């Protein structure tokens, strides 16, 4: 018999978690305030593109284990294990995270609880949030200490969300060490099948658990900015950053993953998480500890300007009147997510320099058009490249990696390609008579 679980928030994190908990055999109710999202989910369709998620949704809806509602009262009545998976965006005009959505889940849910319950937070929050919410839940619920708040950070990557949720590298749980309750036991029940596979389960205090998530994202961001800084040096020295990454990556202490130089990181997590981390460290009086993340952020943002400048160089010094094809809009492949997407940022900068820009992406066109309605959009690669003076590859979709120069030869006006993700075979493009430029490449 599975547990009865409610998941609050049905974005990337919440929808995936809800579907995967049902897949593990639990009875799950997904809760959101957005009725249009709920309607889509109830029809077995994720409100965003994530490989494999629709299938898991549909199978578990059909099996009767997965339902959706906008009613907190219904969720409180149904479940005794609650997961918070709402967004914690960057506050407007500040580095800090906005935790209002997380707060409001607890504020709304706690008074409605009628049975001893565990609330597991999964959202990425500033350290100290879980303890604060724990006190708030106890105060707002008539059950007092029988309502616990524990933190169980999520490490899923978009594009691999289902796999990362069902087969994570590790499960981290932060509990109230002063008054330990049922949280660990509840987590062991929920994740029983995963733990049976031998996945490491780390139980710690809530503060450490919150920090594990921000530290992991800060490390990943630093790794990417490190290799992008090396790309800058390689460009200045006439060296090749891809070969450098291969060579240092063989050192097991360094590792080759997340050492791909290019236009840098974007998305709904890394950029805002490192900023929120700096802001929180400042509040705690440890601001010096994370000043290096400012540099990580600037190296990253510099990639975008650099890519615009490289395009301008290739155009002969001016982008006025140039036709630029941009292949890729999503912040990474296998996603339709364009939050803080380097690709779209660059497309916008190039357009502001006077070029006419046409963007194509296999999944992210609809979202892009809403956010950047003034850019041109195409239905496929050839339409985007029609008459192009320069072609840019800014998201490493498989479709772009596999492009053959001959496919575009007669379409473009000039055979010039810039590989913002170092994902193309430069010998092939050069061999076919194209001018090829990569990032930090000879
Ligand atoms: C990230 C973390 O990986 C994940 O653990 C956390 O839960 C949420 O944030 P995600 O935002 O899905 O996941 O994307 P990720 O795969 O980490 O890529 C982030 C950005 O870094 C992308 O824009 C990607 O293109 C870029 N990147 C990644 C590089 O530029 N170079 C690399 O080597 C790797």
GROMACS .gro file of N, CA and C in nm, residues 226-320:
model
  285
  226UNK      N    1   3.433   2.851  -1.504
  226UNK     CA    2   3.577   2.822  -1.509
  226UNK      C    3   3.618   2.790  -1.653
  227UNK      N    4   3.545   2.700  -1.716
  227UNK     CA    5   3.587   2.660  -1.851
  227UNK      C    6   3.562   2.775  -1.951
  228UNK      N    7   3.462   2.857  -1.924
  228UNK     CA    8   3.441   2.972  -2.012
  228UNK      C    9   3.550   3.077  -1.994
  229UNK      N   10   3.603   3.089  -1.873
  229UNK     CA   11   3.718   3.178  -1.852
  229UNK      C   12   3.838   3.122  -1.928
  230UNK      N   13   3.854   2.989  -1.925
  230UNK     CA   14   3.963   2.926  -2.000
  230UNK      C   15   3.944   2.950  -2.151
  231UNK      N   16   3.819   2.954  -2.193
  231UNK     CA   17   3.792   2.981  -2.335
  231UNK      C   18   3.840   3.120  -2.373
  232UNK      N   19   3.820   3.215  -2.284
  232UNK     CA   20   3.868   3.352  -2.311
  232UNK      C   21   4.019   3.352  -2.327
  233UNK      N   22   4.087   3.279  -2.236
  233UNK     CA   23   4.234   3.274  -2.242
  233UNK      C   24   4.278   3.200  -2.369
  234UNK      N   25   4.208   3.091  -2.401
  234UNK     CA   26   4.243   3.014  -2.522
  234UNK      C   27   4.231   3.103  -2.646
  235UNK      N   28   4.123   3.183  -2.651
  235UNK     CA   29   4.106   3.270  -2.767
  235UNK      C   30   4.221   3.369  -2.778
  236UNK      N   31   4.263   3.423  -2.662
  236UNK     CA   32   4.372   3.520  -2.663
  236UNK      C   33   4.505   3.454  -2.700
  237UNK      N   34   4.520   3.326  -2.663
  237UNK     CA   35   4.649   3.259  -2.681
  237UNK      C   36   4.654   3.172  -2.807
  238UNK      N   37   4.543   3.162  -2.879
  238UNK     CA   38   4.539   3.075  -2.996
  238UNK      C   39   4.537   2.928  -2.960
  239UNK      N   40   4.477   2.894  -2.845
  239UNK     CA   41   4.467   2.754  -2.803
  239UNK      C   42   4.323   2.704  -2.819
  240UNK      N   43   4.299   2.578  -2.786
  240UNK     CA   44   4.167   2.518  -2.809
  240UNK      C   45   4.107   2.467  -2.678
  241UNK      N   46   3.998   2.529  -2.636
  241UNK     CA   47   3.940   2.498  -2.505
  241UNK      C   48   3.875   2.360  -2.500
  242UNK      N   49   3.826   2.308  -2.614
  242UNK     CA   50   3.765   2.175  -2.611
  242UNK      C   51   3.871   2.069  -2.584
  243UNK      N   52   3.985   2.084  -2.649
  243UNK     CA   53   4.093   1.988  -2.625
  243UNK      C   54   4.147   2.003  -2.483
  244UNK      N   55   4.152   2.127  -2.436
  244UNK     CA   56   4.196   2.151  -2.299
  244UNK      C   57   4.101   2.082  -2.199
  245UNK      N   58   3.970   2.095  -2.224
  245UNK     CA   59   3.871   2.034  -2.134
  245UNK      C   60   3.885   1.881  -2.136
  246UNK      N   61   3.904   1.824  -2.255
  246UNK     CA   62   3.924   1.679  -2.263
  246UNK      C   63   4.044   1.638  -2.178
  247UNK      N   64   4.151   1.713  -2.193
  247UNK     CA   65   4.276   1.675  -2.126
  247UNK      C   66   4.265   1.689  -1.974
  248UNK      N   67   4.209   1.801  -1.926
  248UNK     CA   68   4.201   1.813  -1.779
  248UNK      C   69   4.090   1.723  -1.725
  249UNK      N   70   3.990   1.695  -1.809
  249UNK     CA   71   3.877   1.613  -1.766
  249UNK      C   72   3.916   1.470  -1.733
  250UNK      N   73   4.027   1.421  -1.790
  250UNK     CA   74   4.071   1.285  -1.758
  250UNK      C   75   4.117   1.272  -1.614
  251UNK      N   76   4.151   1.383  -1.552
  251UNK     CA   77   4.185   1.382  -1.410
  251UNK      C   78   4.054   1.360  -1.335
  252UNK      N   79   4.043   1.245  -1.267
  252UNK     CA   80   3.915   1.210  -1.203
  252UNK      C   81   3.873   1.314  -1.100
  253UNK      N   82   3.971   1.388  -1.046
  253UNK     CA   83   3.934   1.491  -0.948
  253UNK      C   84   3.863   1.607  -1.016
  254UNK      N   85   3.887   1.624  -1.144
  254UNK     CA   86   3.825   1.735  -1.218
  254UNK      C   87   3.700   1.684  -1.290
  255UNK      N   88   3.717   1.584  -1.375
  255UNK     CA   89   3.602   1.525  -1.444
  255UNK      C   90   3.562   1.608  -1.566
  256UNK      N   91   3.521   1.543  -1.673
  256UNK     CA   92   3.492   1.612  -1.799
  256UNK      C   93   3.352   1.674  -1.803
  257UNK      N   94   3.260   1.625  -1.718
  257UNK     CA   95   3.122   1.674  -1.728
  257UNK      C   96   3.110   1.818  -1.678
  258UNK      N   97   3.020   1.893  -1.744
  258UNK     CA   98   3.001   2.034  -1.710
  258UNK      C   99   3.124   2.118  -1.737
  259UNK      N  100   3.205   2.073  -1.832
  259UNK     CA  101   3.320   2.152  -1.874
  259UNK      C  102   3.305   2.190  -2.020
  260UNK      N  103   3.182   2.210  -2.065
  260UNK     CA  104   3.164   2.250  -2.204
  260UNK      C  105   3.158   2.402  -2.213
  261UNK      N  106   3.258   2.457  -2.279
  261UNK     CA  107   3.260   2.602  -2.297
  261UNK      C  108   3.156   2.639  -2.401
  262UNK      N  109   3.108   2.761  -2.395
  262UNK     CA  110   3.008   2.804  -2.492
  262UNK      C  111   2.952   2.939  -2.453
  263UNK      N  112   2.821   2.952  -2.466
  263UNK     CA  113   2.759   3.082  -2.435
  263UNK      C  114   2.712   3.088  -2.291
  264UNK      N  115   2.747   2.985  -2.211
  264UNK     CA  116   2.723   2.994  -2.068
  264UNK      C  117   2.591   2.936  -2.023
  265UNK      N  118   2.571   2.945  -1.892
  265UNK     CA  119   2.451   2.884  -1.835
  265UNK      C  120   2.335   2.982  -1.827
  266UNK      N  121   2.215   2.926  -1.839
  266UNK     CA  122   2.093   3.003  -1.822
  266UNK      C  123   1.992   2.915  -1.753
  267UNK      N  124   1.864   2.941  -1.777
  267UNK     CA  125   1.761   2.856  -1.720
  267UNK      C  126   1.702   2.914  -1.592
  268UNK      N  127   1.607   2.839  -1.539
  268UNK     CA  128   1.533   2.886  -1.422
  268UNK      C  129   1.603   2.862  -1.291
  269UNK      N  130   1.723   2.798  -1.294
  269UNK     CA  131   1.787   2.764  -1.166
  269UNK      C  132   1.922   2.831  -1.145
  270UNK      N  133   2.024   2.789  -1.221
  270UNK     CA  134   2.160   2.832  -1.188
  270UNK      C  135   2.175   2.984  -1.172
  271UNK      N  136   2.129   3.066  -1.270
  271UNK     CA  137   2.154   3.209  -1.254
  271UNK      C  138   2.091   3.268  -1.128
  272UNK      N  139   1.965   3.236  -1.105
  272UNK     CA  140   1.898   3.298  -0.988
  272UNK      C  141   1.946   3.233  -0.859
  273UNK      N  142   1.982   3.106  -0.864
  273UNK     CA  143   2.025   3.041  -0.740
  273UNK      C  144   2.158   3.095  -0.688
  274UNK      N  145   2.253   3.123  -0.780
  274UNK     CA  146   2.381   3.176  -0.728
  274UNK      C  147   2.360   3.317  -0.674
  275UNK      N  148   2.269   3.392  -0.733
  275UNK     CA  149   2.245   3.527  -0.682
  275UNK      C  150   2.176   3.522  -0.546
  276UNK      N  151   2.077   3.435  -0.534
  276UNK     CA  152   2.007   3.423  -0.406
  276UNK      C  153   2.103   3.375  -0.297
  277UNK      N  154   2.197   3.290  -0.336
  277UNK     CA  155   2.295   3.236  -0.241
  277UNK      C  156   2.384   3.349  -0.188
  278UNK      N  157   2.429   3.436  -0.280
  278UNK     CA  158   2.511   3.552  -0.239
  278UNK      C  159   2.431   3.641  -0.145
  279UNK      N  160   2.304   3.667  -0.182
  279UNK     CA  161   2.222   3.756  -0.100
  279UNK      C  162   2.203   3.698   0.040
  280UNK      N  163   2.180   3.568   0.047
  280UNK     CA  164   2.155   3.505   0.176
  280UNK      C  165   2.282   3.506   0.262
  281UNK      N  166   2.397   3.478   0.197
  281UNK     CA  167   2.524   3.480   0.272
  281UNK      C  168   2.545   3.620   0.330
  282UNK      N  169   2.511   3.722   0.253
  282UNK     CA  170   2.524   3.861   0.300
  282UNK      C  171   2.438   3.885   0.423
  283UNK      N  172   2.314   3.838   0.416
  283UNK     CA  173   2.223   3.856   0.531
  283UNK      C  174   2.278   3.788   0.655
  284UNK      N  175   2.347   3.677   0.634
  284UNK     CA  176   2.399   3.601   0.748
  284UNK      C  177   2.533   3.656   0.796
  285UNK      N  178   2.585   3.757   0.726
  285UNK     CA  179   2.713   3.816   0.765
  285UNK      C  180   2.832   3.740   0.710
  286UNK      N  181   2.808   3.653   0.612
  286UNK     CA  182   2.919   3.576   0.553
  286UNK      C  183   2.938   3.620   0.408
  287UNK      N  184   2.919   3.750   0.379
  287UNK     CA  185   2.919   3.794   0.239
  287UNK      C  186   3.051   3.769   0.166
  288UNK      N  187   3.164   3.780   0.240
  288UNK     CA  188   3.293   3.759   0.173
  288UNK      C  189   3.307   3.619   0.118
  289UNK      N  190   3.242   3.524   0.184
  289UNK     CA  191   3.258   3.384   0.145
  289UNK      C  192   3.219   3.361   0.000
  290UNK      N  193   3.122   3.436  -0.048
  290UNK     CA  194   3.069   3.404  -0.181
  290UNK      C  195   3.096   3.512  -0.285
  291UNK      N  196   3.187   3.605  -0.255
  291UNK     CA  197   3.211   3.710  -0.355
  291UNK      C  198   3.259   3.651  -0.487
  292UNK      N  199   3.322   3.534  -0.482
  292UNK     CA  200   3.368   3.472  -0.608
  292UNK      C  201   3.251   3.441  -0.701
  293UNK      N  202   3.132   3.424  -0.645
  293UNK     CA  203   3.017   3.394  -0.731
  293UNK      C  204   2.978   3.513  -0.818
  294UNK      N  205   3.012   3.633  -0.771
  294UNK     CA  206   2.992   3.751  -0.855
  294UNK      C  207   3.073   3.739  -0.984
  295UNK      N  208   3.195   3.691  -0.969
  295UNK     CA  209   3.284   3.673  -1.084
  295UNK      C  210   3.229   3.561  -1.175
  296UNK      N  211   3.179   3.456  -1.111
  296UNK     CA  212   3.119   3.345  -1.187
  296UNK      C  213   3.004   3.399  -1.273
  297UNK      N  214   2.924   3.486  -1.212
  297UNK     CA  215   2.811   3.546  -1.280
  297UNK      C  216   2.859   3.637  -1.395
  298UNK      N  217   2.962   3.719  -1.366
  298UNK     CA  218   3.008   3.810  -1.473
  298UNK      C  219   3.073   3.736  -1.588
  299UNK      N  220   3.152   3.633  -1.558
  299UNK     CA  221   3.211   3.554  -1.668
  299UNK      C  222   3.098   3.500  -1.755
  300UNK      N  223   2.994   3.451  -1.687
  300UNK     CA  224   2.882   3.392  -1.759
  300UNK      C  225   2.810   3.496  -1.847
  301UNK      N  226   2.782   3.611  -1.792
  301UNK     CA  227   2.710   3.713  -1.869
  301UNK      C  228   2.796   3.767  -1.983
  302UNK      N  229   2.929   3.769  -1.961
  302UNK     CA  230   3.022   3.816  -2.065
  302UNK      C  231   3.016   3.729  -2.191
  303UNK      N  232   2.983   3.601  -2.174
  303UNK     CA  233   2.977   3.510  -2.290
  303UNK      C  234   2.874   3.561  -2.391
  304UNK      N  235   2.767   3.616  -2.338
  304UNK     CA  236   2.657   3.658  -2.426
  304UNK      C  237   2.701   3.777  -2.512
  305UNK      N  238   2.763   3.875  -2.444
  305UNK     CA  239   2.812   3.992  -2.518
  305UNK      C  240   2.918   3.949  -2.618
  306UNK      N  241   3.006   3.859  -2.572
  306UNK     CA  242   3.115   3.812  -2.658
  306UNK      C  243   3.059   3.746  -2.786
  307UNK      N  244   2.952   3.672  -2.771
  307UNK     CA  245   2.894   3.604  -2.888
  307UNK      C  246   2.836   3.706  -2.986
  308UNK      N  247   2.776   3.812  -2.933
  308UNK     CA  248   2.726   3.919  -3.021
  308UNK      C  249   2.845   3.984  -3.092
  309UNK      N  250   2.952   4.009  -3.015
  309UNK     CA  251   3.069   4.074  -3.075
  309UNK      C  252   3.134   3.986  -3.182
  310UNK      N  253   3.140   3.856  -3.154
  310UNK     CA  254   3.199   3.764  -3.252
  310UNK      C  255   3.116   3.766  -3.381
  311UNK      N  256   2.984   3.770  -3.365
  311UNK     CA  257   2.896   3.775  -3.482
  311UNK      C  258   2.922   3.903  -3.561
  312UNK      N  259   2.941   4.012  -3.489
  312UNK     CA  260   2.966   4.141  -3.555
  312UNK      C  261   3.100   4.137  -3.630
  313UNK      N  262   3.201   4.076  -3.566
  313UNK     CA  263   3.332   4.061  -3.632
  313UNK      C  264   3.318   3.983  -3.761
  314UNK      N  265   3.249   3.869  -3.751
  314UNK     CA  266   3.232   3.784  -3.869
  314UNK      C  267   3.155   3.857  -3.978
  315UNK      N  268   3.064   3.947  -3.935
  315UNK     CA  269   2.987   4.025  -4.033
  315UNK      C  270   3.071   4.135  -4.097
  316UNK      N  271   3.195   4.150  -4.050
  316UNK     CA  272   3.283   4.251  -4.109
  316UNK      C  273   3.282   4.383  -4.032
  317UNK      N  274   3.239   4.379  -3.906
  317UNK     CA  275   3.249   4.500  -3.824
  317UNK      C  276   3.117   4.568  -3.797
  318UNK      N  277   3.014   4.534  -3.874
  318UNK     CA  278   2.883   4.596  -3.847
  318UNK      C  279   2.772   4.495  -3.874
  319UNK      N  280   2.673   4.499  -3.789
  319UNK     CA  281   2.559   4.407  -3.808
  319UNK      C  282   2.441   4.475  -3.876
  320UNK      N  283   2.457   4.602  -3.907
  320UNK     CA  284   2.346   4.674  -3.968
  320UNK      C  285   2.309   4.610  -4.102
   0.00000   0.00000   0.00000
